[in-house]
Amino acid sequence: MDSTKKFDNPSPEESAGWLNKLFFCWVLPVFKLGYQKDLQVEDIYNTTKADLSQPLGDILERNWNEEVLRVQKSGKPPSLKRAIWKTIGKSYMIIGFLIFLNTFLIKMSQPIVLGRYIKYFEKNSTHDASTGWLLGSGVILLAFLHKVVMHYTVLNCSRVGMRVRVACCSLIYRKLLRLNHISSGKTTAGQLVNLLSNDVVRFDFALGFLHYIWIMPLQGIAGLIVMYSYIQNAAFPTMLVMTIQAVLGQGCLSKLQGRFRGKIATLTDQRVKLMSEITSGIQVIKMFAWEKPFEKIADISRRKEVNMIARNSYIRGFSSALNIFIERATLYIAVISYVLLGNRITGEVVFSVAQLLNTIQLYMSVFFPLA
């Protein structure tokens, strides 16, 4: 098949309505077609205009040139982060506003409605059956809305990250075309492959969590207020333990993982550069029977990289285990503190506080350290 042949199959996403995009109905035709037959190249939708490489590269290059001109007078180095923010800042903040609404209006309302629903089944309840149906429907509807909005925002955050990755790769390629022979000789092919295939992928992952840097403190305060309405003063030691674990414990572990990732990237660049040199000079190595010495050199380089990856994995495993432990421990602290203050435990209090702590722990102990 001729790979240069272009097929005109516009994506229905560009003309789909907001409800269609929210529930991803525009992908159903290709699912139906794939169920009927094997998909071919002409069946795949074209890339949307907002995701094309050339326009994204042009916008980022223009913003980068403006950044270079701006800092020439001050003598400071230009900031790629500022150029990227000018490129995707507006659309990314709109997604952040949706995440904020999902966190505060929907997710924080779930434990409140659940508590009222559990209280409805108590013996001394005076509510009628219609109230129970409304509260039960509210529990289901809030969970449904949370998942719908979450999937929509996660997809668009990943899409913005993909656009940044594509734009940066386009800029790197354009820069390579402008390099002279001496400058291009200082950069190995292995280093470029690692840069374009590994390093820029971090944009896809990072932009999905960056909004939680400013959402988490606001969500923590709102969670404390809601928790105080259920367990009064017992909310303070519970939130204190959660905050210490999230900010100090998980924050330090995440920072340490960042350092290890930086070292891993350096070791990976060195290994790729070494293997590229060995591959290019394999004829000389075979001619002089140098296989064993170079095998040992490659093994040492790879072992250093694997050891650093193992250290990073140990920290990641300890961080995950600490999250699971704190999730149970904070509920125990909340219940014990509430009882020691002379209060009586009810189903409304336990289940509402448990769901509230799960929500706070998710944003404070998982999403915030990742951000």
GROMACS .gro file of C-alpha atoms in nm:
model
  371
    1MET     CA    1   0.000   0.000   0.000
    2ASP     CA    2   0.127   0.347  -0.087
    3SER     CA    3   0.193   0.521   0.245
    4THR     CA    4   0.203   0.860   0.076
    5LYS     CA    5  -0.160   0.839  -0.036
    6LYS     CA    6  -0.391   1.069   0.161
    7PHE     CA    7  -0.751   0.987   0.241
    8ASP     CA    8  -1.006   1.259   0.305
    9ASN     CA    9  -1.215   1.142   0.602
   10PRO     CA   10  -1.288   1.445   0.825
   11SER     CA   11  -1.332   1.377   1.192
   12PRO     CA   12  -1.697   1.411   1.308
   13GLU     CA   13  -1.567   1.559   1.632
   14GLU     CA   14  -1.515   1.896   1.464
   15SER     CA   15  -1.887   1.930   1.382
   16ALA     CA   16  -2.021   1.749   1.691
   17GLY     CA   17  -2.224   1.935   1.952
   18TRP     CA   18  -2.121   1.979   2.314
   19LEU     CA   19  -2.347   1.696   2.433
   20ASN     CA   20  -2.207   1.470   2.164
   21LYS     CA   21  -1.852   1.549   2.276
   22LEU     CA   22  -1.937   1.510   2.644
   23PHE     CA   23  -2.060   1.153   2.598
   24PHE     CA   24  -1.815   1.068   2.313
   25CYS     CA   25  -2.099   0.973   2.080
   26TRP     CA   26  -1.902   1.088   1.777
   27VAL     CA   27  -1.678   0.777   1.796
   28LEU     CA   28  -1.971   0.533   1.771
   29PRO     CA   29  -1.972   0.518   1.385
   30VAL     CA   30  -1.612   0.397   1.373
   31PHE     CA   31  -1.689   0.139   1.644
   32LYS     CA   32  -1.983   0.014   1.441
   33LEU     CA   33  -1.771   0.000   1.125
   34GLY     CA   34  -1.495  -0.187   1.310
   35TYR     CA   35  -1.750  -0.441   1.432
   36GLN     CA   36  -1.867  -0.505   1.075
   37LYS     CA   37  -1.523  -0.537   0.912
   38ASP     CA   38  -1.150  -0.488   0.967
   39LEU     CA   39  -1.062  -0.120   0.969
   40GLN     CA   40  -0.847   0.013   0.687
   41VAL     CA   41  -0.641   0.329   0.661
   42GLU     CA   42  -0.918   0.509   0.472
   43ASP     CA   43  -1.162   0.434   0.757
   44ILE     CA   44  -0.961   0.626   1.016
   45TYR     CA   45  -1.062   0.985   1.077
   46ASN     CA   46  -0.829   1.268   0.981
   47THR     CA   47  -0.651   1.459   1.254
   48THR     CA   48  -0.851   1.755   1.379
   49LYS     CA   49  -0.720   2.099   1.285
   50ALA     CA   50  -0.640   2.183   1.647
   51ASP     CA   51  -0.409   1.880   1.675
   52LEU     CA   52  -0.207   1.926   1.356
   53SER     CA   53   0.169   1.948   1.403
   54GLN     CA   54   0.243   2.244   1.175
   55PRO     CA   55  -0.002   2.495   1.328
   56LEU     CA   56   0.100   2.394   1.682
   57GLY     CA   57   0.467   2.428   1.593
   58ASP     CA   58   0.406   2.768   1.431
   59ILE     CA   59   0.226   2.902   1.739
   60LEU     CA   60   0.492   2.778   1.983
   61GLU     CA   61   0.773   2.907   1.760
   62ARG     CA   62   0.611   3.251   1.740
   63ASN     CA   63   0.568   3.264   2.118
   64TRP     CA   64   0.926   3.146   2.167
   65ASN     CA   65   1.062   3.415   1.936
   66GLU     CA   66   0.860   3.676   2.129
   67GLU     CA   67   1.006   3.542   2.452
   68VAL     CA   68   1.360   3.566   2.311
   69LEU     CA   69   1.303   3.927   2.204
   70ARG     CA   70   1.151   4.012   2.543
   71VAL     CA   71   1.449   3.893   2.746
   72GLN     CA   72   1.723   4.027   2.521
   73LYS     CA   73   1.723   4.362   2.702
   74SER     CA   74   1.722   4.209   3.050
   75GLY     CA   75   1.997   3.956   2.975
   76LYS     CA   76   1.801   3.670   3.133
   77PRO     CA   77   1.758   3.338   2.955
   78PRO     CA   78   1.423   3.292   2.778
   79SER     CA   79   1.164   3.071   2.946
   80LEU     CA   80   1.016   2.782   2.752
   81LYS     CA   81   0.748   2.745   3.019
   82ARG     CA   82   0.623   3.097   2.950
   83ALA     CA   83   0.614   3.029   2.576
   84ILE     CA   84   0.419   2.705   2.632
   85TRP     CA   85   0.178   2.885   2.864
   86LYS     CA   86   0.105   3.144   2.594
   87THR     CA   87   0.036   2.859   2.354
   88ILE     CA   88  -0.208   2.651   2.563
   89GLY     CA   89  -0.288   2.870   2.865
   90LYS     CA   90  -0.642   2.975   2.770
   91SER     CA   91  -0.776   2.628   2.682
   92TYR     CA   92  -0.594   2.472   2.977
   93MET     CA   93  -0.749   2.714   3.227
   94ILE     CA   94  -1.099   2.642   3.091
   95ILE     CA   95  -1.039   2.274   3.165
   96GLY     CA   96  -0.909   2.370   3.509
   97PHE     CA   97  -1.231   2.558   3.580
   98LEU     CA   98  -1.432   2.244   3.494
   99ILE     CA   99  -1.209   2.037   3.725
  100PHE     CA  100  -1.265   2.295   3.999
  101LEU     CA  101  -1.644   2.273   3.959
  102ASN     CA  102  -1.630   1.895   3.955
  103THR     CA  103  -1.422   1.893   4.273
  104PHE     CA  104  -1.631   2.139   4.471
  105LEU     CA  105  -1.989   2.119   4.347
  106ILE     CA  106  -2.014   1.750   4.259
  107LYS     CA  107  -1.749   1.555   4.450
  108MET     CA  108  -1.792   1.744   4.779
  109SER     CA  109  -2.171   1.709   4.757
  110GLN     CA  110  -2.156   1.329   4.744
  111PRO     CA  111  -2.081   1.266   5.117
  112ILE     CA  112  -2.345   1.523   5.219
  113VAL     CA  113  -2.620   1.360   5.012
  114LEU     CA  114  -2.505   1.012   5.119
  115GLY     CA  115  -2.523   1.116   5.485
  116ARG     CA  116  -2.876   1.248   5.441
  117TYR     CA  117  -2.974   0.928   5.261
  118ILE     CA  118  -2.840   0.708   5.543
  119LYS     CA  119  -3.013   0.927   5.801
  120TYR     CA  120  -3.341   0.874   5.615
  121PHE     CA  121  -3.339   0.505   5.719
  122GLU     CA  122  -3.302   0.577   6.092
  123LYS     CA  123  -3.596   0.483   6.315
  124ASN     CA  124  -3.665   0.840   6.426
  125SER     CA  125  -3.671   0.974   6.069
  126THR     CA  126  -3.980   1.182   5.981
  127HIS     CA  127  -3.920   1.207   5.604
  128ASP     CA  128  -4.164   1.055   5.357
  129ALA     CA  129  -4.088   0.807   5.078
  130SER     CA  130  -4.049   1.075   4.812
  131THR     CA  131  -3.758   1.225   5.006
  132GLY     CA  132  -3.588   0.887   5.011
  133TRP     CA  133  -3.631   0.847   4.637
  134LEU     CA  134  -3.489   1.194   4.577
  135LEU     CA  135  -3.188   1.131   4.801
  136GLY     CA  136  -3.120   0.790   4.644
  137SER     CA  137  -3.147   0.939   4.296
  138GLY     CA  138  -2.915   1.221   4.407
  139VAL     CA  139  -2.646   0.972   4.517
  140ILE     CA  140  -2.658   0.797   4.178
  141LEU     CA  141  -2.681   1.119   3.976
  142LEU     CA  142  -2.386   1.283   4.151
  143ALA     CA  143  -2.169   0.974   4.094
  144PHE     CA  144  -2.272   0.971   3.727
  145LEU     CA  145  -2.204   1.342   3.677
  146HIS     CA  146  -1.867   1.313   3.850
  147LYS     CA  147  -1.756   1.036   3.616
  148VAL     CA  148  -1.882   1.213   3.305
  149VAL     CA  149  -1.706   1.541   3.387
  150MET     CA  150  -1.393   1.360   3.507
  151HIS     CA  151  -1.358   1.159   3.185
  152TYR     CA  152  -1.412   1.472   2.975
  153THR     CA  153  -1.152   1.676   3.167
  154VAL     CA  154  -0.897   1.393   3.181
  155LEU     CA  155  -0.921   1.345   2.805
  156ASN     CA  156  -0.883   1.715   2.732
  157CYS     CA  157  -0.592   1.756   2.976
  158SER     CA  158  -0.416   1.467   2.804
  159ARG     CA  159  -0.499   1.623   2.470
  160VAL     CA  160  -0.348   1.957   2.571
  161GLY     CA  161  -0.040   1.770   2.690
  162MET     CA  162  -0.024   1.591   2.356
  163ARG     CA  163  -0.040   1.924   2.176
  164VAL     CA  164   0.249   2.059   2.383
  165ARG     CA  165   0.448   1.744   2.308
  166VAL     CA  166   0.379   1.769   1.935
  167ALA     CA  167   0.465   2.140   1.930
  168CYS     CA  168   0.793   2.084   2.116
  169CYS     CA  169   0.889   1.796   1.885
  170SER     CA  170   0.813   2.019   1.586
  171LEU     CA  171   1.033   2.292   1.731
  172ILE     CA  172   1.318   2.048   1.794
  173TYR     CA  173   1.297   1.923   1.437
  174ARG     CA  174   1.300   2.277   1.298
  175LYS     CA  175   1.600   2.358   1.515
  176LEU     CA  176   1.788   2.055   1.382
  177LEU     CA  177   1.733   2.174   1.025
  178ARG     CA  178   1.902   2.504   1.112
  179LEU     CA  179   2.209   2.357   1.284
  180ASN     CA  180   2.542   2.370   1.104
  181HIS     CA  181   2.768   2.068   1.069
  182ILE     CA  182   2.975   2.144   1.380
  183SER     CA  183   2.672   2.197   1.606
  184SER     CA  184   2.490   1.890   1.478
  185GLY     CA  185   2.800   1.680   1.543
  186LYS     CA  186   2.782   1.762   1.914
  187THR     CA  187   2.436   1.601   1.942
  188THR     CA  188   2.414   1.227   1.889
  189ALA     CA  189   2.122   1.054   1.719
  190GLY     CA  190   2.058   0.846   2.031
  191GLN     CA  191   2.020   1.155   2.245
  192LEU     CA  192   1.770   1.303   2.001
  193VAL     CA  193   1.571   0.979   1.988
  194ASN     CA  194   1.557   0.970   2.368
  195LEU     CA  195   1.454   1.335   2.379
  196LEU     CA  196   1.177   1.296   2.121
  197SER     CA  197   1.047   0.959   2.240
  198ASN     CA  198   1.089   0.972   2.619
  199ASP     CA  199   1.140   1.317   2.765
  200VAL     CA  200   0.857   1.499   2.588
  201VAL     CA  201   0.609   1.227   2.692
  202ARG     CA  202   0.617   1.386   3.038
  203PHE     CA  203   0.394   1.662   2.900
  204ASP     CA  204   0.114   1.410   2.842
  205PHE     CA  205   0.137   1.296   3.202
  206ALA     CA  206   0.209   1.623   3.382
  207LEU     CA  207  -0.067   1.841   3.240
  208GLY     CA  208  -0.328   1.601   3.375
  209PHE     CA  209  -0.233   1.688   3.734
  210LEU     CA  210  -0.096   2.044   3.737
  211HIS     CA  211  -0.433   2.199   3.821
  212TYR     CA  212  -0.439   2.019   4.155
  213ILE     CA  213  -0.157   2.240   4.281
  214TRP     CA  214  -0.406   2.525   4.329
  215ILE     CA  215  -0.721   2.313   4.366
  216MET     CA  216  -0.590   2.101   4.655
  217PRO     CA  217  -0.559   2.380   4.920
  218LEU     CA  218  -0.910   2.508   4.840
  219GLN     CA  219  -1.049   2.157   4.840
  220GLY     CA  220  -0.877   2.081   5.172
  221ILE     CA  221  -1.036   2.387   5.335
  222ALA     CA  222  -1.379   2.295   5.198
  223GLY     CA  223  -1.332   1.937   5.318
  224LEU     CA  224  -1.242   2.059   5.667
  225ILE     CA  225  -1.557   2.272   5.682
  226VAL     CA  226  -1.780   1.983   5.573
  227MET     CA  227  -1.607   1.742   5.810
  228TYR     CA  228  -1.644   1.986   6.100
  229SER     CA  229  -2.019   1.987   6.043
  230TYR     CA  230  -2.021   1.612   6.110
  231ILE     CA  231  -1.756   1.547   6.379
  232GLN     CA  232  -1.686   1.899   6.515
  233ASN     CA  233  -1.341   1.933   6.678
  234ALA     CA  234  -1.238   1.579   6.580
  235ALA     CA  235  -1.194   1.711   6.226
  236PHE     CA  236  -0.881   1.910   6.320
  237PRO     CA  237  -0.648   1.619   6.422
  238THR     CA  238  -0.777   1.417   6.126
  239MET     CA  239  -0.697   1.691   5.874
  240LEU     CA  240  -0.366   1.761   6.049
  241VAL     CA  241  -0.249   1.402   5.997
  242MET     CA  242  -0.372   1.407   5.637
  243THR     CA  243  -0.194   1.736   5.565
  244ILE     CA  244   0.134   1.625   5.722
  245GLN     CA  245   0.128   1.303   5.525
  246ALA     CA  246   0.039   1.476   5.198
  247VAL     CA  247   0.252   1.789   5.210
  248LEU     CA  248   0.554   1.665   5.403
  249GLY     CA  249   0.547   1.288   5.343
  250GLN     CA  250   0.421   1.257   4.987
  251GLY     CA  251   0.567   1.594   4.887
  252CYS     CA  252   0.918   1.491   4.994
  253LEU     CA  253   0.882   1.149   4.832
  254SER     CA  254   0.763   1.306   4.507
  255LYS     CA  255   1.050   1.552   4.508
  256LEU     CA  256   1.291   1.265   4.567
  257GLN     CA  257   1.136   1.074   4.278
  258GLY     CA  258   1.185   1.382   4.060
  259ARG     CA  259   1.556   1.384   4.143
  260PHE     CA  260   1.588   1.017   4.060
  261ARG     CA  261   1.400   1.067   3.734
  262GLY     CA  262   1.649   1.339   3.642
  263LYS     CA  263   1.939   1.103   3.711
  264ILE     CA  264   1.765   0.824   3.519
  265ALA     CA  265   1.725   1.053   3.218
  266THR     CA  266   2.097   1.140   3.229
  267LEU     CA  267   2.199   0.774   3.255
  268THR     CA  268   1.959   0.682   2.973
  269ASP     CA  269   2.112   0.950   2.749
  270GLN     CA  270   2.460   0.814   2.825
  271ARG     CA  271   2.354   0.455   2.754
  272VAL     CA  272   2.181   0.546   2.427
  273LYS     CA  273   2.484   0.749   2.321
  274LEU     CA  274   2.715   0.457   2.406
  275MET     CA  275   2.503   0.203   2.217
  276SER     CA  276   2.483   0.436   1.918
  277GLU     CA  277   2.862   0.464   1.909
  278ILE     CA  278   2.902   0.087   1.946
  279THR     CA  279   2.654   0.023   1.665
  280SER     CA  280   2.823   0.270   1.431
  281GLY     CA  281   3.165   0.117   1.502
  282ILE     CA  282   3.060  -0.248   1.513
  283GLN     CA  283   3.283  -0.340   1.216
  284VAL     CA  284   3.595  -0.219   1.394
  285ILE     CA  285   3.487  -0.393   1.717
  286LYS     CA  286   3.438  -0.725   1.533
  287MET     CA  287   3.764  -0.683   1.342
  288PHE     CA  288   3.974  -0.646   1.658
  289ALA     CA  289   3.761  -0.893   1.864
  290TRP     CA  290   3.665  -0.627   2.120
  291GLU     CA  291   3.318  -0.774   2.184
  292LYS     CA  292   3.381  -0.872   2.547
  293PRO     CA  293   3.525  -0.534   2.666
  294PHE     CA  294   3.248  -0.336   2.499
  295GLU     CA  295   2.988  -0.583   2.629
  296LYS     CA  296   3.116  -0.515   2.979
  297ILE     CA  297   3.102  -0.138   2.923
  298ALA     CA  298   2.743  -0.160   2.799
  299ASP     CA  299   2.653  -0.386   3.091
  300ILE     CA  300   2.796  -0.142   3.346
  301SER     CA  301   2.608   0.149   3.185
  302ARG     CA  302   2.281  -0.044   3.184
  303ARG     CA  303   2.331  -0.168   3.541
  304LYS     CA  304   2.372   0.189   3.667
  305GLU     CA  305   2.047   0.288   3.494
  306VAL     CA  306   1.858  -0.016   3.626
  307ASN     CA  307   1.981   0.046   3.983
  308MET     CA  308   1.853   0.404   3.969
  309ILE     CA  309   1.520   0.284   3.827
  310ALA     CA  310   1.496   0.030   4.112
  311ARG     CA  311   1.552   0.302   4.374
  312ASN     CA  312   1.281   0.512   4.215
  313SER     CA  313   1.047   0.210   4.211
  314TYR     CA  314   1.108   0.145   4.582
  315ILE     CA  315   1.010   0.503   4.663
  316ARG     CA  316   0.701   0.479   4.443
  317GLY     CA  317   0.598   0.155   4.615
  318PHE     CA  318   0.649   0.304   4.962
  319SER     CA  319   0.446   0.609   4.858
  320SER     CA  320   0.157   0.390   4.740
  321ALA     CA  321   0.165   0.185   5.059
  322LEU     CA  322   0.168   0.502   5.268
  323ASN     CA  323  -0.142   0.627   5.084
  324ILE     CA  324  -0.334   0.308   5.164
  325PHE     CA  325  -0.227   0.318   5.528
  326ILE     CA  326  -0.318   0.684   5.577
  327GLU     CA  327  -0.659   0.633   5.416
  328ARG     CA  328  -0.750   0.385   5.691
  329ALA     CA  329  -0.560   0.559   5.967
  330THR     CA  330  -0.730   0.896   5.921
  331LEU     CA  331  -1.076   0.735   5.943
  332TYR     CA  332  -0.967   0.560   6.263
  333ILE     CA  333  -0.837   0.889   6.407
  334ALA     CA  334  -1.160   1.068   6.312
  335VAL     CA  335  -1.386   0.806   6.474
  336ILE     CA  336  -1.173   0.766   6.790
  337SER     CA  337  -1.140   1.143   6.837
  338TYR     CA  338  -1.514   1.187   6.785
  339VAL     CA  339  -1.596   0.921   7.047
  340LEU     CA  340  -1.339   1.048   7.300
  341LEU     CA  341  -1.498   1.393   7.279
  342GLY     CA  342  -1.819   1.238   7.416
  343ASN     CA  343  -2.020   1.192   7.098
  344ARG     CA  344  -2.221   0.894   6.974
  345ILE     CA  345  -2.130   0.726   6.647
  346THR     CA  346  -2.404   0.698   6.383
  347GLY     CA  347  -2.413   0.555   6.033
  348GLU     CA  348  -2.454   0.902   5.886
  349VAL     CA  349  -2.134   1.023   6.051
  350VAL     CA  350  -1.919   0.717   5.971
  351PHE     CA  351  -2.014   0.672   5.606
  352SER     CA  352  -2.016   1.044   5.527
  353VAL     CA  353  -1.675   1.102   5.691
  354ALA     CA  354  -1.534   0.789   5.525
  355GLN     CA  355  -1.635   0.906   5.177
  356LEU     CA  356  -1.519   1.258   5.252
  357LEU     CA  357  -1.178   1.133   5.367
  358ASN     CA  358  -1.147   0.917   5.054
  359THR     CA  359  -1.212   1.226   4.843
  360ILE     CA  360  -0.966   1.447   5.033
  361GLN     CA  361  -0.705   1.173   5.038
  362LEU     CA  362  -0.736   1.126   4.660
  363TYR     CA  363  -0.672   1.493   4.583
  364MET     CA  364  -0.433   1.569   4.867
  365SER     CA  365  -0.224   1.251   4.888
  366VAL     CA  366  -0.229   1.130   4.525
  367PHE     CA  367  -0.301   1.406   4.274
  368PHE     CA  368  -0.115   1.686   4.456
  369PRO     CA  369   0.217   1.495   4.495
  370LEU     CA  370   0.194   1.385   4.132
  371ALA     CA  371   0.145   1.748   4.029
   0.00000   0.00000   0.00000
